[in-house]
Amino acid sequence: RSRRLGGGATKMSSKNNPKKITIKPFSKPPQLPPNFYETTSKQLLEATQAVFLQHQNLNSSSSSSTTISMPSQQNSYTSVVDLVNHQYGTRLYQDLKTSMKQAAKQILGDVSKNSTTLLAEIQQKYTVYVDYVLLCRHVFLHLDQTHIWQNGTVVKRSGVGGGSVGGGMSATVAASTAATGISTTPTNTAQSSSGTSSPQSVVTNGLNMYTSSTPTPITHSTLWDIGLAQFKERLLELKLDQVLFQNFWDDLWKDWSSDSATTTSSSSTTTTTIATLTDRFLLGKIIKMWQDLGMLPQILIDLQSQLQQHLNQVSLEWRSHSIYTPISFLRFIHEKWWHVSTKWTFLPRSWLRTLVEMRLLKPHMTDQYLFKDIHFDAIVDEEDHTEDDANSRTKQIPSSSTFPATTPGRSLMAQSQAQQQQQQQHFSSISTLWMLAARIHNGLPQVTNAICNYVRRKGLALVKPHAALSSSTATATTTTTSAPSSREVLKTMIPQLLNLYTKLDRLVHKLHMGTSELLPPLKNVWDDIVNDNQSVAEYLAKHVDSQFRNTKLQNANEFQERVLQLFCHLQAKDIFEAFYKRDLAKRLLLGKVVSMDMERSMVTLLKAECGAGYTSKMEGMFQDVEWSHETMARYKQSQQQQPSVMGSIDMEVQVLTTGYWPVYPQYQGLILPKSLEEQQEKFWNHYKTKYQGRRMTWQYALGNCSVKATFGSKKYELVVSLCQALVLLCFNDVAPEGTSSSATAVGWTLPQIMSKTGLDDRAECERLLQSLSLGKDGTRVLRKCDYIDTDAVPAATQTG
């Protein structure tokens, strides 16, 4: 309690006044025990060495091995704090470094350079040593926080007092995996004590060359750095670094070579795969060790030199073969490129890929090897069989379920084989070449030029042999040998051009990346091929006509797209239009249309490509056909109301617009049978009553007839043109005057046939007679007789 006095003073109650405690110094200052530093430091150093001593006892076959007791890390840490607080930090740091050096010497003491398992032994001993250094790092953490190794001496960290446990610059404890021995340098370590900085990458001749930069002065080193430096120095003293690198290189190249070997036995394959995975795992741990020790930059330089030398030798061996096999070489490149990318994950991936591309592939990208005509043709033509080969390989590859469930390392092995199977299934020579060339400077233009040369050679080889044939056929008279030549051209040139275009289109879609550089020059090549021979436009139209008449045509839409792709490169589109329109007219008028939707679809595609003016007449043809069907239906309906006449014939009339259809020859003086003239007159009377003021011209060249004929006792129905029908009807009459009445057949001379039918064109009449007498077997209804005397021997006689 308190009570207030005047003037604001407060008087404390005597009951609440605290007692005063006086601390007096010792009469005699306390002293450390005798040999305090020697005893404590010896216990600490021996305790930390227990890690590798226990490991040696476990590996020792001697029965006299003793168990080493180790104090708790907490007591050891407290002892280090006491030593540092009593100003023994510098001395303790020096003794700890000496102890680490002795530990490295003792651990590496029994290593043999000639050991076949040197890599495994070194990695195992490095794992033990890392565990020892980490233990030292934990136990002597307070020493590491307060002192540092700088320029060969131990100094205190700036701003850190001797009694401060947590003050100053804190260090991160290094993490380590004891099972694998892979450790990482503490985050506050700028560089190792070896004096080598991190590797610098420079580009030389397209390769990432690893070179060590100029060493920079070391500013400080932690206990972690000091410990690793002792292990590195011991390796260099024993000259194990060179032997270790040579063993590493031997195992690495052995893994490279073993990837190409095949084994037929499944059990031996399983054993080999497990051993290979184990070796790669060991090589990866050795790389990690070199990285911790600061030796990796120089290792990569030496490794690059070895790889370049051996890859150059492998490339030279492929080029030195008596028979160069480009597909086998590209498959080899494909396998090795994937091998270093997916299996050598412990080395820089881009660096390895660049080595393979520059040292193995690039020397082959010349006109003497891969780009030689015969070699590149094999590469592109191999795409035709890739899909079938892939299916057969898929059936032969065993699934992962065929491996025993108890096989050690089954998951890694199954993953490795699955990657290899997928790689084999998706292999493509041209795709591999394109993908790898894209990673090489000026590689894609080289492959693009080779593809364009391939297309040009193949395309011109199809077009040029028919150029002379088409020109000679156009100027020569009509003979029996001209038609087969034209059909042969039609059957070979255009289908092969379409197949070549489709093949290259699939190839471009398969290449995926970088095709923007390929499409423009490839378009120019197709322009040159298609326009090298003007008859391509004519034959393309004829090919479309033959396919549209084919009732077994499948994938009509795909066929139309392929034709249009080739049509886009044509400069003579007017020639294609003339022939296509003429053939379309024949299909429409002669009833040879298989699908009207297909016909309209093709015209729609041409309209989208060339505009409405290009297809206006073709669209008019479709309108005329539809309108003719309606007109003929009305005419037949009107004729049903009239009485039928005996011996009358059925007549189908199509009314055409003059401007839409091609121009056909006129037969003005043609003499028609009376029955046909009557039907013609009836239709004309019906038509002019419906549509007054219109003029109608009969196109006899487009007419066709169905004629019933009797030869002996056999009856036939012949489908012929109108002019052919008029010639056949001549043989229904009696023999002309002056011929022998005992003749067994009716015969006519050419002038007599021309006079009776009204044909005034002798060449046209000869063509008609040849078609009836000199056609294929089974179509000859007349017999041609040699001319001797016009009055005695007929020019043609009826068969049968």
PDB file of C-alpha atoms in Angstrom, residues 8-221:
ATOM      1  CA  GLY A   8       2.847  14.629  -4.959  1.00  0.00           C
ATOM      2  CA  ALA A   9       5.417  12.461  -3.093  1.00  0.00           C
ATOM      3  CA  THR A  10       4.528   8.909  -2.372  1.00  0.00           C
ATOM      4  CA  LYS A  11       5.825   7.033   0.610  1.00  0.00           C
ATOM      5  CA  MET A  12       6.251   3.312   0.190  1.00  0.00           C
ATOM      6  CA  SER A  13       5.048   1.057   2.874  1.00  0.00           C
ATOM      7  CA  SER A  14       7.844  -0.707   4.713  1.00  0.00           C
ATOM      8  CA  LYS A  15       6.025  -3.994   4.280  1.00  0.00           C
ATOM      9  CA  ASN A  16       6.482  -3.889   0.441  1.00  0.00           C
ATOM     10  CA  ASN A  17      10.111  -2.719   0.307  1.00  0.00           C
ATOM     11  CA  PRO A  18      12.262  -5.455  -1.463  1.00  0.00           C
ATOM     12  CA  LYS A  19      15.381  -6.790   0.153  1.00  0.00           C
ATOM     13  CA  LYS A  20      18.706  -5.833  -1.304  1.00  0.00           C
ATOM     14  CA  ILE A  21      20.958  -8.700  -2.520  1.00  0.00           C
ATOM     15  CA  THR A  22      24.654  -8.053  -2.789  1.00  0.00           C
ATOM     16  CA  ILE A  23      26.758 -10.288  -5.134  1.00  0.00           C
ATOM     17  CA  LYS A  24      30.348 -10.546  -4.046  1.00  0.00           C
ATOM     18  CA  PRO A  25      33.168 -11.873  -6.285  1.00  0.00           C
ATOM     19  CA  PHE A  26      34.993 -15.067  -5.525  1.00  0.00           C
ATOM     20  CA  SER A  27      37.814 -14.677  -3.260  1.00  0.00           C
ATOM     21  CA  LYS A  28      39.762 -16.799  -5.742  1.00  0.00           C
ATOM     22  CA  PRO A  29      38.778 -16.823  -9.488  1.00  0.00           C
ATOM     23  CA  PRO A  30      37.687 -20.278 -10.806  1.00  0.00           C
ATOM     24  CA  GLN A  31      40.154 -22.111 -13.015  1.00  0.00           C
ATOM     25  CA  LEU A  32      39.714 -24.664 -15.753  1.00  0.00           C
ATOM     26  CA  PRO A  33      40.580 -28.264 -14.999  1.00  0.00           C
ATOM     27  CA  PRO A  34      44.093 -29.346 -15.932  1.00  0.00           C
ATOM     28  CA  ASN A  35      44.487 -30.246 -19.606  1.00  0.00           C
ATOM     29  CA  PHE A  36      40.909 -29.094 -20.236  1.00  0.00           C
ATOM     30  CA  TYR A  37      41.435 -28.334 -23.926  1.00  0.00           C
ATOM     31  CA  GLU A  38      43.483 -31.452 -24.672  1.00  0.00           C
ATOM     32  CA  THR A  39      41.014 -33.766 -22.984  1.00  0.00           C
ATOM     33  CA  THR A  40      37.880 -32.153 -24.391  1.00  0.00           C
ATOM     34  CA  SER A  41      39.149 -31.735 -27.945  1.00  0.00           C
ATOM     35  CA  LYS A  42      40.431 -35.319 -28.019  1.00  0.00           C
ATOM     36  CA  GLN A  43      37.043 -36.623 -26.934  1.00  0.00           C
ATOM     37  CA  LEU A  44      35.308 -34.503 -29.574  1.00  0.00           C
ATOM     38  CA  LEU A  45      37.585 -35.494 -32.442  1.00  0.00           C
ATOM     39  CA  GLU A  46      37.532 -39.172 -31.547  1.00  0.00           C
ATOM     40  CA  ALA A  47      33.743 -39.086 -31.256  1.00  0.00           C
ATOM     41  CA  THR A  48      33.340 -37.644 -34.731  1.00  0.00           C
ATOM     42  CA  GLN A  49      35.754 -40.189 -36.187  1.00  0.00           C
ATOM     43  CA  ALA A  50      33.551 -42.964 -34.831  1.00  0.00           C
ATOM     44  CA  VAL A  51      31.427 -42.738 -38.020  1.00  0.00           C
ATOM     45  CA  PHE A  52      34.013 -44.132 -40.412  1.00  0.00           C
ATOM     46  CA  LEU A  53      35.690 -46.257 -37.730  1.00  0.00           C
ATOM     47  CA  GLN A  54      32.425 -48.103 -37.172  1.00  0.00           C
ATOM     48  CA  HIS A  55      32.065 -48.547 -40.929  1.00  0.00           C
ATOM     49  CA  GLN A  56      35.567 -50.013 -41.109  1.00  0.00           C
ATOM     50  CA  ASN A  57      34.783 -52.376 -38.252  1.00  0.00           C
ATOM     51  CA  LEU A  58      31.652 -53.555 -40.032  1.00  0.00           C
ATOM     52  CA  ASN A  59      33.620 -54.248 -43.210  1.00  0.00           C
ATOM     53  CA  SER A  60      36.556 -55.787 -41.364  1.00  0.00           C
ATOM     54  CA  SER A  61      36.692 -59.582 -41.130  1.00  0.00           C
ATOM     55  CA  SER A  62      38.856 -59.463 -38.004  1.00  0.00           C
ATOM     56  CA  SER A  63      37.231 -60.777 -34.837  1.00  0.00           C
ATOM     57  CA  SER A  64      39.164 -58.262 -32.713  1.00  0.00           C
ATOM     58  CA  SER A  65      37.064 -55.329 -33.851  1.00  0.00           C
ATOM     59  CA  THR A  66      35.761 -53.330 -30.911  1.00  0.00           C
ATOM     60  CA  THR A  67      32.618 -51.342 -30.489  1.00  0.00           C
ATOM     61  CA  ILE A  68      33.233 -47.605 -30.338  1.00  0.00           C
ATOM     62  CA  SER A  69      31.055 -45.650 -27.940  1.00  0.00           C
ATOM     63  CA  MET A  70      30.021 -42.175 -28.995  1.00  0.00           C
ATOM     64  CA  PRO A  71      28.774 -39.444 -26.647  1.00  0.00           C
ATOM     65  CA  SER A  72      25.570 -37.630 -27.360  1.00  0.00           C
ATOM     66  CA  GLN A  73      25.702 -34.829 -29.904  1.00  0.00           C
ATOM     67  CA  GLN A  74      24.116 -32.437 -27.386  1.00  0.00           C
ATOM     68  CA  ASN A  75      26.970 -32.923 -24.892  1.00  0.00           C
ATOM     69  CA  SER A  76      29.507 -32.634 -27.699  1.00  0.00           C
ATOM     70  CA  TYR A  77      27.926 -29.419 -28.909  1.00  0.00           C
ATOM     71  CA  THR A  78      28.010 -27.998 -25.333  1.00  0.00           C
ATOM     72  CA  SER A  79      31.682 -28.889 -25.078  1.00  0.00           C
ATOM     73  CA  VAL A  80      32.409 -26.997 -28.320  1.00  0.00           C
ATOM     74  CA  VAL A  81      30.577 -23.947 -26.955  1.00  0.00           C
ATOM     75  CA  ASP A  82      32.695 -24.083 -23.782  1.00  0.00           C
ATOM     76  CA  LEU A  83      35.923 -24.279 -25.778  1.00  0.00           C
ATOM     77  CA  VAL A  84      34.917 -21.359 -27.990  1.00  0.00           C
ATOM     78  CA  ASN A  85      33.832 -19.260 -24.998  1.00  0.00           C
ATOM     79  CA  HIS A  86      37.211 -19.862 -23.412  1.00  0.00           C
ATOM     80  CA  GLN A  87      39.012 -18.586 -26.507  1.00  0.00           C
ATOM     81  CA  TYR A  88      40.065 -22.015 -27.824  1.00  0.00           C
ATOM     82  CA  GLY A  89      38.192 -21.552 -31.097  1.00  0.00           C
ATOM     83  CA  THR A  90      41.205 -20.904 -33.329  1.00  0.00           C
ATOM     84  CA  ARG A  91      43.161 -23.819 -31.954  1.00  0.00           C
ATOM     85  CA  LEU A  92      40.143 -26.116 -32.164  1.00  0.00           C
ATOM     86  CA  TYR A  93      39.566 -25.108 -35.818  1.00  0.00           C
ATOM     87  CA  GLN A  94      43.153 -26.019 -36.704  1.00  0.00           C
ATOM     88  CA  ASP A  95      42.959 -29.373 -34.912  1.00  0.00           C
ATOM     89  CA  LEU A  96      39.615 -30.168 -36.581  1.00  0.00           C
ATOM     90  CA  LYS A  97      41.116 -29.516 -40.024  1.00  0.00           C
ATOM     91  CA  THR A  98      44.033 -31.828 -39.195  1.00  0.00           C
ATOM     92  CA  SER A  99      41.563 -34.474 -38.015  1.00  0.00           C
ATOM     93  CA  MET A 100      39.627 -34.204 -41.283  1.00  0.00           C
ATOM     94  CA  LYS A 101      42.823 -34.620 -43.258  1.00  0.00           C
ATOM     95  CA  GLN A 102      43.713 -37.746 -41.256  1.00  0.00           C
ATOM     96  CA  ALA A 103      40.185 -39.076 -41.765  1.00  0.00           C
ATOM     97  CA  ALA A 104      40.423 -38.628 -45.549  1.00  0.00           C
ATOM     98  CA  LYS A 105      43.791 -40.332 -45.561  1.00  0.00           C
ATOM     99  CA  GLN A 106      42.530 -43.203 -43.458  1.00  0.00           C
ATOM    100  CA  ILE A 107      39.339 -43.704 -45.503  1.00  0.00           C
ATOM    101  CA  LEU A 108      41.162 -43.698 -48.859  1.00  0.00           C
ATOM    102  CA  GLY A 109      44.106 -45.645 -47.587  1.00  0.00           C
ATOM    103  CA  ASP A 110      43.183 -49.097 -48.887  1.00  0.00           C
ATOM    104  CA  VAL A 111      41.967 -48.112 -52.380  1.00  0.00           C
ATOM    105  CA  SER A 112      43.633 -49.949 -55.255  1.00  0.00           C
ATOM    106  CA  LYS A 113      44.021 -48.227 -58.611  1.00  0.00           C
ATOM    107  CA  ASN A 114      43.761 -51.523 -60.437  1.00  0.00           C
ATOM    108  CA  SER A 115      40.487 -52.503 -58.838  1.00  0.00           C
ATOM    109  CA  THR A 116      37.730 -53.405 -61.273  1.00  0.00           C
ATOM    110  CA  THR A 117      35.181 -51.860 -58.922  1.00  0.00           C
ATOM    111  CA  LEU A 118      37.047 -48.616 -58.343  1.00  0.00           C
ATOM    112  CA  LEU A 119      34.038 -46.404 -59.044  1.00  0.00           C
ATOM    113  CA  ALA A 120      31.850 -48.246 -56.549  1.00  0.00           C
ATOM    114  CA  GLU A 121      34.589 -48.240 -53.900  1.00  0.00           C
ATOM    115  CA  ILE A 122      35.319 -44.532 -54.266  1.00  0.00           C
ATOM    116  CA  GLN A 123      31.630 -43.677 -54.151  1.00  0.00           C
ATOM    117  CA  GLN A 124      31.107 -45.812 -51.069  1.00  0.00           C
ATOM    118  CA  LYS A 125      34.068 -44.244 -49.271  1.00  0.00           C
ATOM    119  CA  TYR A 126      32.906 -40.788 -50.292  1.00  0.00           C
ATOM    120  CA  THR A 127      29.513 -41.544 -48.744  1.00  0.00           C
ATOM    121  CA  VAL A 128      31.204 -42.500 -45.457  1.00  0.00           C
ATOM    122  CA  TYR A 129      33.360 -39.401 -45.550  1.00  0.00           C
ATOM    123  CA  VAL A 130      30.347 -37.151 -46.224  1.00  0.00           C
ATOM    124  CA  ASP A 131      28.595 -38.631 -43.201  1.00  0.00           C
ATOM    125  CA  TYR A 132      31.710 -37.835 -41.156  1.00  0.00           C
ATOM    126  CA  VAL A 133      31.887 -34.232 -42.411  1.00  0.00           C
ATOM    127  CA  LEU A 134      28.194 -33.709 -41.751  1.00  0.00           C
ATOM    128  CA  LEU A 135      28.631 -34.958 -38.205  1.00  0.00           C
ATOM    129  CA  CYS A 136      31.505 -32.553 -37.730  1.00  0.00           C
ATOM    130  CA  ARG A 137      29.345 -29.794 -39.179  1.00  0.00           C
ATOM    131  CA  HIS A 138      26.611 -30.516 -36.647  1.00  0.00           C
ATOM    132  CA  VAL A 139      28.839 -30.950 -33.620  1.00  0.00           C
ATOM    133  CA  PHE A 140      31.101 -27.964 -34.370  1.00  0.00           C
ATOM    134  CA  LEU A 141      28.249 -25.741 -35.550  1.00  0.00           C
ATOM    135  CA  HIS A 142      29.022 -23.047 -32.973  1.00  0.00           C
ATOM    136  CA  LEU A 143      32.662 -23.044 -34.069  1.00  0.00           C
ATOM    137  CA  ASP A 144      31.572 -22.713 -37.724  1.00  0.00           C
ATOM    138  CA  GLN A 145      29.315 -19.789 -36.799  1.00  0.00           C
ATOM    139  CA  THR A 146      31.984 -17.882 -34.937  1.00  0.00           C
ATOM    140  CA  HIS A 147      35.155 -18.685 -36.905  1.00  0.00           C
ATOM    141  CA  ILE A 148      36.108 -18.983 -40.549  1.00  0.00           C
ATOM    142  CA  TRP A 149      39.081 -20.147 -42.591  1.00  0.00           C
ATOM    143  CA  GLN A 150      40.476 -17.224 -44.510  1.00  0.00           C
ATOM    144  CA  ASN A 151      43.723 -17.086 -46.498  1.00  0.00           C
ATOM    145  CA  GLY A 152      45.305 -20.000 -44.622  1.00  0.00           C
ATOM    146  CA  THR A 153      44.451 -18.765 -41.136  1.00  0.00           C
ATOM    147  CA  VAL A 154      41.507 -19.010 -38.779  1.00  0.00           C
ATOM    148  CA  VAL A 155      39.801 -15.743 -37.928  1.00  0.00           C
ATOM    149  CA  LYS A 156      36.690 -14.794 -36.064  1.00  0.00           C
ATOM    150  CA  ARG A 157      33.667 -13.748 -38.037  1.00  0.00           C
ATOM    151  CA  SER A 158      33.081 -10.019 -37.956  1.00  0.00           C
ATOM    152  CA  GLY A 159      30.487  -8.867 -35.420  1.00  0.00           C
ATOM    153  CA  VAL A 160      30.445 -12.192 -33.573  1.00  0.00           C
ATOM    154  CA  GLY A 161      31.341 -12.257 -29.897  1.00  0.00           C
ATOM    155  CA  GLY A 162      33.048 -15.143 -28.232  1.00  0.00           C
ATOM    156  CA  GLY A 163      30.135 -15.844 -25.953  1.00  0.00           C
ATOM    157  CA  SER A 164      27.399 -15.368 -28.474  1.00  0.00           C
ATOM    158  CA  VAL A 165      26.011 -18.671 -29.613  1.00  0.00           C
ATOM    159  CA  GLY A 166      23.529 -17.556 -32.239  1.00  0.00           C
ATOM    160  CA  GLY A 167      24.877 -14.185 -33.281  1.00  0.00           C
ATOM    161  CA  GLY A 168      26.582 -13.193 -36.493  1.00  0.00           C
ATOM    162  CA  MET A 169      26.418 -14.860 -39.886  1.00  0.00           C
ATOM    163  CA  SER A 170      24.399 -18.079 -39.726  1.00  0.00           C
ATOM    164  CA  ALA A 171      25.327 -21.025 -41.908  1.00  0.00           C
ATOM    165  CA  THR A 172      22.919 -23.476 -43.435  1.00  0.00           C
ATOM    166  CA  VAL A 173      23.506 -27.070 -42.519  1.00  0.00           C
ATOM    167  CA  ALA A 174      24.337 -29.133 -45.565  1.00  0.00           C
ATOM    168  CA  ALA A 175      21.734 -31.665 -46.545  1.00  0.00           C
ATOM    169  CA  SER A 176      22.811 -35.141 -47.500  1.00  0.00           C
ATOM    170  CA  THR A 177      21.289 -38.464 -48.374  1.00  0.00           C
ATOM    171  CA  ALA A 178      23.292 -41.083 -46.558  1.00  0.00           C
ATOM    172  CA  ALA A 179      21.916 -43.905 -48.645  1.00  0.00           C
ATOM    173  CA  THR A 180      23.251 -42.516 -51.897  1.00  0.00           C
ATOM    174  CA  GLY A 181      26.076 -40.300 -50.726  1.00  0.00           C
ATOM    175  CA  ILE A 182      24.739 -37.373 -52.794  1.00  0.00           C
ATOM    176  CA  SER A 183      25.336 -34.170 -50.906  1.00  0.00           C
ATOM    177  CA  THR A 184      24.788 -30.533 -51.658  1.00  0.00           C
ATOM    178  CA  THR A 185      27.044 -27.652 -50.735  1.00  0.00           C
ATOM    179  CA  PRO A 186      25.681 -25.319 -48.053  1.00  0.00           C
ATOM    180  CA  THR A 187      23.857 -22.359 -49.442  1.00  0.00           C
ATOM    181  CA  ASN A 188      26.206 -19.787 -47.973  1.00  0.00           C
ATOM    182  CA  THR A 189      29.228 -21.361 -49.714  1.00  0.00           C
ATOM    183  CA  ALA A 190      30.189 -19.216 -52.660  1.00  0.00           C
ATOM    184  CA  GLN A 191      32.749 -21.625 -54.042  1.00  0.00           C
ATOM    185  CA  SER A 192      34.832 -24.593 -53.010  1.00  0.00           C
ATOM    186  CA  SER A 193      38.239 -24.326 -51.443  1.00  0.00           C
ATOM    187  CA  SER A 194      39.821 -25.811 -54.549  1.00  0.00           C
ATOM    188  CA  GLY A 195      39.943 -22.405 -56.131  1.00  0.00           C
ATOM    189  CA  THR A 196      37.834 -23.261 -59.197  1.00  0.00           C
ATOM    190  CA  SER A 197      34.758 -21.229 -59.887  1.00  0.00           C
ATOM    191  CA  SER A 198      31.586 -22.559 -61.474  1.00  0.00           C
ATOM    192  CA  PRO A 199      31.937 -23.564 -65.131  1.00  0.00           C
ATOM    193  CA  GLN A 200      31.317 -21.010 -67.824  1.00  0.00           C
ATOM    194  CA  SER A 201      29.675 -22.125 -71.065  1.00  0.00           C
ATOM    195  CA  VAL A 202      30.854 -20.697 -74.359  1.00  0.00           C
ATOM    196  CA  VAL A 203      29.810 -21.705 -77.881  1.00  0.00           C
ATOM    197  CA  THR A 204      32.525 -23.034 -80.162  1.00  0.00           C
ATOM    198  CA  ASN A 205      31.662 -24.569 -83.543  1.00  0.00           C
ATOM    199  CA  GLY A 206      28.081 -25.134 -82.451  1.00  0.00           C
ATOM    200  CA  LEU A 207      29.021 -26.988 -79.232  1.00  0.00           C
ATOM    201  CA  ASN A 208      28.623 -25.905 -75.626  1.00  0.00           C
ATOM    202  CA  MET A 209      32.258 -25.997 -74.615  1.00  0.00           C
ATOM    203  CA  TYR A 210      32.860 -26.192 -70.873  1.00  0.00           C
ATOM    204  CA  THR A 211      35.915 -24.237 -69.794  1.00  0.00           C
ATOM    205  CA  SER A 212      36.990 -23.194 -66.351  1.00  0.00           C
ATOM    206  CA  SER A 213      37.349 -19.491 -65.832  1.00  0.00           C
ATOM    207  CA  THR A 214      40.292 -17.795 -64.180  1.00  0.00           C
ATOM    208  CA  PRO A 215      40.389 -18.766 -60.477  1.00  0.00           C
ATOM    209  CA  THR A 216      39.361 -15.991 -58.136  1.00  0.00           C
ATOM    210  CA  PRO A 217      40.918 -15.468 -54.687  1.00  0.00           C
ATOM    211  CA  ILE A 218      39.159 -17.392 -51.937  1.00  0.00           C
ATOM    212  CA  THR A 219      37.584 -15.085 -49.403  1.00  0.00           C
ATOM    213  CA  HIS A 220      36.436 -17.648 -46.864  1.00  0.00           C
ATOM    214  CA  SER A 221      35.695 -21.340 -46.359  1.00  0.00           C
TER     215      SER A 221
END
